[in-house]
Amino acid sequence: MSRPGTTGDVVTATADSPWTLRDYALIADGERGALIDPRGGIAWLCAPAWHDGAVFSGLIGGPGRYRVRPADRWNVWGGSYEDGTLVRVSRWVTAGGIISCREALAVPAHTGRLVLLRQIRAVRGAALVDVDLDVRADYGQRPMARTRYDDGTWRALTGSLHMRFTGAQDARPGPDGGLHARLSLPEGGTHDLVLELATEPQNAPLDARSLWNATERWWKQAVPDCSDTAAPRDTRMAYAVLNGLTSTAGGMVAAVTTSLPERADTGRDYDYRYAWVRDQCYAGIAVATHGPHPLLNRAVRFVADRILEDGVALRPAYTVDGGPLPPERGLPFAGYPGGSDRTGNRAGRQFQLDVFGEALQLFAAAARHGVLDSRAADAAALAAEAVADRWTQPDAGLWELEDRWWTHSRLCCVIGLRDLSRELRTPASADWSRLADRILDATRSRCLHPGGHWQRADDDTGPEAALLLPLARGAVPRTDPSLSLTRSQVVRRLAEDGYVYRFRHGDEPLGDAEGAFLLCGFTMALAAHAQGLHTEAARWFERTRSACGPTALFAEEYDVSQRQLRGNVPQGFVHALLLECSARFGHAPDAFPSAGW
């Protein structure tokens, strides 16, 4: 197997050493996303779509690079997002001044064309900046070819992608085929770089100013004000991330990356560059909690299309354009330290009952806002039929484990059926309500522990943090003792230092088996809020939303002892549940006295 800097089946180029996950920033346009490291390198970008091969794969030890960094290596990095956007401004303090680089993927986006904008500014003092570009499509197998400079634009081919690059007229090709330039800017000066990768040759001018103006307008329209929420700025960031992960076809990727380890050298590292139906529902339901924003419509459209196409055979996950997931395969790279280098995912072949329940909740939320069209209503009826047909069967459940009679899956369907029966007044509504009662009765008989709390499955008496979400959303009345007793079990057995874990792995200590699950921290906050414990809800919410890096992005898991992110990043459903908590808690001002920050 080839490693970075060696030769083998894949043409490689030495990659930078990786950074801790908390240090990476994200720019995204809905069709693809890039991770930027603190020194100005694009560590990860797939093109033309999320699930296609990477053109910059240094994150997992592969080739391809696009670096914009001070020539003075003696510098301290920083940066921030422009509020309510995924426009990132990287910043370096050097021995002689301050340099910034404003970065974004241009929007509105096109499925076959990406445009990466970078604007360098000499904030204080003159700036000397190095630019290094080496685009290598299909995970590095396709180096740049037929590179030429014409009328202010560099052009090249990399696999099937056509590259154009402006702003580096003085660049020179290096021995590895990449382009290298050094830019000199006077104090206060700016310089624009525009990189385009497209599946077809492009001739439209790459005018940086107009591209920036369009991008700024798009973000202003995409992200609401959120001043009525408990944490307005973080909520706007959550909206920005969800918009950045959601394609024009409606599909939202679970995360931008692949193969980042949940725990070092355990083999639990997966490719999340696909649209999980459940995650899509979480995002749509969260948005609906705040208002009928466009992301709700896109989620409803995507989920409805999948159900109408596949019915009872609904897959848990698809590509963002609705296609099947590719099989898993390895890549000849080192992988992120502690992880692997796999692409593809086997989850697309599982039966997960809870996704039908989540879909029903999404459709009911859309109906409450008056945005459920006839096509989505047909999909809702079909999902209800699927629940009726399959609720007694074992399924892989939320965590995609072995097929069992998971409690969480049944409670999700109970809520979805009840919500739908209330919102859609059809001849079938009464049937849906009766089916919900029947499922709840059977689940209570099989999965309610003698101690009064809900257990993981009919054959597993252990606690399960995932149960807090359907309980918070009304699977049982909020005065039902099982809600309080289940939450108490989770607090006692699955919480540590204010963070919440999914479930216990045998006799292993919580932190040894895996990281705290940030989704579960937010669901704990929702469950406390459902009980009217607003101050306690605020504590869980604030603790969980602290588990991000300086870029304000959340991964799937959090290593409590090392204060580090674990797993693929950013994880869409974590940002969705932050949004839902913040929207719900905005109506509890006593618990959040500083809701206007």
Coordinates of C-alpha atoms in Angstrom, one line a residue, residues 215-558:
T215 CA -22.2 34.9 -2.5
E216 CA -22.9 37.6 0.0
R217 CA -26.5 38.1 -1.2
W218 CA -27.2 34.4 -1.2
W219 CA -26.1 34.0 2.5
K220 CA -28.2 36.9 3.6
Q221 CA -31.3 35.2 2.1
A222 CA -30.4 31.7 3.3
V223 CA -29.9 32.3 7.1
P224 CA -32.7 34.0 9.2
D225 CA -31.9 36.4 12.0
C226 CA -32.6 34.0 14.9
S227 CA -32.7 36.8 17.5
D228 CA -35.8 35.0 19.0
T229 CA -33.7 31.9 19.9
A230 CA -31.7 31.1 23.0
A231 CA -28.3 31.5 21.3
P232 CA -28.7 33.6 18.2
R233 CA -25.2 33.6 16.8
D234 CA -24.7 29.8 17.3
T235 CA -28.1 29.2 15.8
R236 CA -27.3 31.2 12.7
M237 CA -24.1 29.2 12.4
A238 CA -26.1 26.0 12.6
Y239 CA -28.4 27.3 9.8
A240 CA -25.3 28.1 7.8
V241 CA -23.8 24.6 8.3
L242 CA -27.1 22.9 7.4
N243 CA -27.4 25.1 4.2
G244 CA -23.8 24.3 3.3
L245 CA -24.4 20.6 3.6
T246 CA -27.7 20.5 1.6
S247 CA -27.7 20.2 -2.1
T248 CA -30.1 21.8 -4.6
A249 CA -31.7 18.4 -5.0
G250 CA -32.6 18.5 -1.3
G251 CA -30.2 15.9 0.0
M252 CA -28.1 16.8 3.1
V253 CA -24.9 14.9 3.7
A254 CA -24.4 13.6 7.2
A255 CA -20.8 15.1 7.2
V256 CA -18.2 16.5 4.8
T257 CA -15.6 13.8 5.4
T258 CA -14.8 10.1 5.4
S259 CA -12.7 7.8 7.6
L260 CA -12.1 10.2 10.5
P261 CA -11.9 8.0 13.6
E262 CA -14.5 7.9 16.4
R263 CA -11.9 6.2 18.5
A264 CA -8.2 5.7 17.5
D265 CA -7.5 2.3 15.9
T266 CA -10.9 0.7 16.7
G267 CA -12.1 0.4 13.1
R268 CA -15.1 2.6 13.8
D269 CA -14.5 5.1 11.0
Y270 CA -17.0 5.5 8.1
D271 CA -17.8 7.5 5.0
Y272 CA -20.5 10.1 5.9
R273 CA -20.7 12.0 2.6
Y274 CA -24.2 10.7 1.9
A275 CA -27.7 11.7 2.9
W276 CA -29.2 9.7 5.8
V277 CA -33.0 10.0 5.7
R278 CA -33.0 10.2 9.5
D279 CA -30.5 13.1 9.6
Q280 CA -32.5 14.8 6.9
C281 CA -35.6 14.6 9.1
Y282 CA -33.8 15.9 12.1
A283 CA -32.7 18.9 10.1
G284 CA -36.2 19.6 8.7
I285 CA -37.9 19.1 12.1
A286 CA -35.4 21.5 13.7
V287 CA -36.0 24.1 11.1
A288 CA -39.8 23.7 11.5
T289 CA -39.4 24.4 15.2
H290 CA -38.2 27.9 14.2
G291 CA -40.2 28.6 11.1
P292 CA -41.1 27.4 7.6
H293 CA -37.6 28.3 6.1
P294 CA -36.5 26.8 2.8
L295 CA -34.5 24.1 4.3
L296 CA -37.7 22.5 5.6
N297 CA -39.1 22.4 2.0
R298 CA -35.9 20.8 0.7
A299 CA -35.9 18.1 3.4
V300 CA -39.6 17.3 2.8
R301 CA -39.0 17.1 -1.0
F302 CA -36.0 14.8 -0.6
V303 CA -37.6 12.4 1.9
A304 CA -40.9 12.3 0.0
D305 CA -39.1 11.4 -3.2
R306 CA -37.2 8.6 -1.6
I307 CA -40.4 7.1 0.0
L308 CA -42.4 7.4 -3.2
E309 CA -39.6 5.7 -5.1
D310 CA -38.8 2.9 -2.7
G311 CA -41.8 2.6 -0.4
V312 CA -41.4 -0.1 2.3
A313 CA -37.9 -0.8 1.0
L314 CA -36.7 2.7 1.9
R315 CA -33.0 2.7 2.4
P316 CA -31.5 4.5 5.4
A317 CA -29.1 6.5 3.2
Y318 CA -28.6 7.7 -0.4
T319 CA -26.3 9.9 -2.3
V320 CA -27.5 13.6 -2.2
D321 CA -29.1 13.1 -5.7
G322 CA -31.1 10.0 -4.5
G323 CA -28.8 7.3 -5.8
P324 CA -27.7 4.2 -4.0
L325 CA -24.6 4.2 -1.8
P326 CA -21.4 2.8 -3.4
P327 CA -19.8 -0.2 -1.7
E328 CA -17.0 0.3 0.7
R329 CA -13.4 0.3 -0.7
G330 CA -10.0 1.3 0.6
L331 CA -7.6 4.0 -0.7
P332 CA -3.8 3.7 -0.8
F333 CA -3.3 6.4 1.8
A334 CA -2.2 6.5 5.5
G335 CA -5.6 7.8 6.6
Y336 CA -6.1 10.3 9.3
P337 CA -4.1 9.2 12.4
G338 CA -6.0 6.5 14.2
G339 CA -8.4 6.1 11.3
S340 CA -8.5 4.4 7.9
D341 CA -8.9 5.4 4.3
R342 CA -12.2 3.9 3.3
T343 CA -15.0 5.3 1.0
G344 CA -18.5 4.0 0.5
N345 CA -20.9 2.7 3.1
R346 CA -22.8 -0.5 3.8
A347 CA -25.7 1.2 5.7
G348 CA -27.7 1.6 2.5
R349 CA -28.7 -2.1 2.7
Q350 CA -30.2 -2.1 6.3
F351 CA -33.8 -1.9 7.4
Q352 CA -34.2 0.9 10.0
L353 CA -37.8 1.2 11.2
D354 CA -37.2 4.5 13.0
V355 CA -36.6 6.4 9.7
F356 CA -40.3 6.0 8.8
G357 CA -41.3 7.4 12.2
E358 CA -38.9 10.4 11.7
A359 CA -40.3 10.9 8.2
L360 CA -43.9 11.0 9.6
Q361 CA -42.8 13.6 12.1
L362 CA -41.2 15.7 9.4
F363 CA -44.3 15.6 7.2
A364 CA -46.5 16.5 10.2
A365 CA -44.2 19.5 10.9
A366 CA -44.5 20.6 7.3
A367 CA -48.3 20.3 7.5
R368 CA -48.3 22.5 10.6
H369 CA -46.7 25.3 8.6
G370 CA -49.0 24.7 5.6
V371 CA -46.2 23.6 3.3
L372 CA -47.0 19.9 2.8
D373 CA -47.9 19.4 -0.8
S374 CA -50.0 16.6 -2.3
R375 CA -46.9 14.6 -3.3
A376 CA -45.5 14.7 0.2
A377 CA -48.9 13.8 1.6
D378 CA -48.9 10.7 -0.5
A379 CA -45.5 9.9 0.8
A380 CA -46.7 10.3 4.3
A381 CA -49.5 7.9 3.8
L382 CA -47.1 5.4 2.2
A383 CA -44.7 5.8 5.2
A384 CA -47.6 5.1 7.6
E385 CA -48.4 1.9 5.6
A386 CA -44.8 0.8 5.9
V387 CA -44.9 1.2 9.6
A388 CA -48.1 -0.8 9.8
D389 CA -46.5 -3.6 7.7
R390 CA -43.1 -3.8 9.5
W391 CA -43.3 -2.4 13.0
T392 CA -43.3 -5.9 14.6
Q393 CA -40.1 -6.9 12.8
P394 CA -36.6 -6.5 14.3
D395 CA -34.6 -3.7 12.7
A396 CA -31.0 -2.2 12.8
G397 CA -32.2 0.9 14.7
L398 CA -30.8 4.3 15.1
W399 CA -27.2 3.2 15.6
E400 CA -27.2 0.7 12.8
L401 CA -26.4 -2.3 14.9
E402 CA -27.7 -5.9 14.8
D403 CA -31.4 -6.5 14.1
R404 CA -33.3 -6.4 17.3
W405 CA -36.6 -5.1 18.7
W406 CA -35.3 -1.6 19.5
T407 CA -37.4 0.5 21.8
H408 CA -36.4 3.8 20.1
S409 CA -37.6 2.7 16.7
R410 CA -41.1 2.0 18.0
L411 CA -41.4 5.2 20.0
C412 CA -40.4 7.2 17.0
C413 CA -43.2 5.6 15.0
V414 CA -45.7 6.3 17.8
I415 CA -44.9 10.0 17.6
G416 CA -45.0 10.2 13.9
L417 CA -48.3 8.4 13.5
R418 CA -49.9 10.6 16.2
D419 CA -48.5 13.8 14.7
L420 CA -49.7 12.9 11.3
S421 CA -53.2 11.9 12.4
R422 CA -53.5 15.3 14.1
E423 CA -52.2 17.3 11.1
L424 CA -53.8 15.5 8.2
R425 CA -57.5 15.1 8.5
T426 CA -58.1 12.2 6.1
P427 CA -60.2 9.0 6.4
A428 CA -56.9 7.2 7.5
S429 CA -56.2 9.6 10.4
A430 CA -58.1 7.5 12.9
D431 CA -56.4 4.3 11.7
W432 CA -53.0 6.0 12.3
S433 CA -53.9 7.1 15.8
R434 CA -55.1 3.6 16.7
L435 CA -52.0 2.0 15.2
A436 CA -49.9 4.4 17.4
D437 CA -51.7 3.2 20.5
R438 CA -51.2 -0.4 19.5
I439 CA -47.5 0.0 19.0
L440 CA -47.1 1.9 22.3
D441 CA -49.0 -0.8 24.2
A442 CA -46.9 -3.6 22.7
T443 CA -43.7 -1.6 23.3
R444 CA -44.7 -0.8 26.9
S445 CA -45.4 -4.5 27.4
R446 CA -42.0 -5.6 26.0
C447 CA -39.6 -2.8 26.7
L448 CA -40.7 -1.0 29.9
H449 CA -38.3 -2.1 32.7
P450 CA -39.9 -3.3 35.9
G451 CA -38.3 -0.2 37.5
G452 CA -40.5 2.0 35.4
H453 CA -38.0 3.3 32.9
W454 CA -37.7 2.4 29.2
Q455 CA -34.9 0.0 28.3
R456 CA -32.9 -0.3 25.0
A457 CA -34.7 -3.3 23.6
D458 CA -37.0 -6.1 24.6
D459 CA -33.9 -8.2 25.3
D460 CA -31.6 -5.5 26.7
T461 CA -32.3 -3.8 30.0
G462 CA -29.6 -1.2 29.6
P463 CA -30.1 2.6 29.4
E464 CA -30.2 4.3 26.0
A465 CA -29.7 8.0 25.6
A466 CA -31.5 8.0 22.2
L467 CA -34.8 7.3 23.9
L468 CA -34.8 10.8 25.3
L469 CA -35.7 12.3 21.9
P470 CA -39.0 10.5 21.2
L471 CA -39.9 10.9 24.9
A472 CA -39.2 14.7 24.7
R473 CA -41.3 14.9 21.6
G474 CA -44.3 13.3 23.2
A475 CA -44.2 9.5 22.8
V476 CA -45.8 9.5 26.3
P477 CA -47.4 12.4 28.2
R478 CA -44.9 14.6 29.9
T479 CA -46.3 13.7 33.3
D480 CA -45.8 10.0 32.6
P481 CA -43.3 8.7 35.2
S482 CA -41.3 6.8 32.5
L483 CA -40.0 10.1 31.1
S484 CA -38.5 11.2 34.4
L485 CA -37.3 7.7 35.3
T486 CA -35.6 7.2 31.9
R487 CA -33.9 10.5 32.0
S488 CA -32.7 9.8 35.5
Q489 CA -31.2 6.5 34.3
V490 CA -29.4 8.2 31.5
V491 CA -28.0 10.9 33.9
R492 CA -26.9 8.3 36.4
R493 CA -25.4 5.8 34.0
L494 CA -24.5 7.6 30.8
A495 CA -23.5 11.1 31.7
E496 CA -20.1 12.3 32.7
D497 CA -18.9 15.9 33.4
G498 CA -22.0 17.3 31.8
Y499 CA -21.7 15.3 28.6
V500 CA -23.9 12.3 27.5
Y501 CA -22.9 9.0 26.0
R502 CA -25.1 6.8 23.8
F503 CA -25.1 3.5 25.8
R504 CA -22.7 1.3 27.7
H505 CA -20.3 -1.0 25.9
G506 CA -20.3 -4.0 28.3
D507 CA -18.2 -3.2 31.4
E508 CA -15.9 -0.7 29.7
P509 CA -15.7 2.8 31.3
L510 CA -17.8 5.3 29.3
G511 CA -14.8 7.3 28.0
D512 CA -12.8 4.2 27.1
A513 CA -15.4 2.8 24.7
E514 CA -16.2 5.9 22.7
G515 CA -16.6 9.7 23.0
A516 CA -19.6 11.5 24.4
F517 CA -22.3 11.7 21.7
L518 CA -23.2 15.3 21.2
L519 CA -26.6 14.6 19.7
C520 CA -27.5 12.9 23.0
G521 CA -26.4 16.0 25.0
F522 CA -28.9 18.1 23.1
T523 CA -31.6 15.5 23.4
M524 CA -31.0 15.4 27.2
A525 CA -31.6 19.2 27.2
L526 CA -34.8 18.7 25.2
A527 CA -36.0 16.1 27.6
A528 CA -35.4 18.3 30.7
H529 CA -37.2 21.1 28.9
A530 CA -40.1 18.9 28.2
Q531 CA -40.4 18.2 31.9
G532 CA -40.4 22.0 32.6
L533 CA -36.9 21.9 34.1
H534 CA -35.7 25.0 32.2
T535 CA -32.7 25.7 34.2
E536 CA -31.5 22.1 34.0
A537 CA -32.2 22.1 30.3
A538 CA -30.0 25.3 29.9
R539 CA -27.1 23.6 31.7
W540 CA -27.2 20.5 29.4
F541 CA -27.6 22.8 26.4
E542 CA -24.7 25.1 27.3
R543 CA -22.4 22.3 28.2
T544 CA -23.0 20.4 25.0
R545 CA -22.7 23.5 22.7
S546 CA -19.3 24.2 24.3
A547 CA -17.9 21.0 22.7
C548 CA -16.7 22.6 19.5
G549 CA -13.4 24.0 18.4
P550 CA -12.6 27.6 17.6
T551 CA -14.3 27.2 14.2
A552 CA -17.7 26.5 16.0
L553 CA -18.1 23.2 14.2
F554 CA -19.3 20.0 15.9
A555 CA -18.2 16.5 15.2
E556 CA -20.2 13.4 16.1
E557 CA -18.4 12.7 19.3
Y558 CA -16.4 14.5 21.9

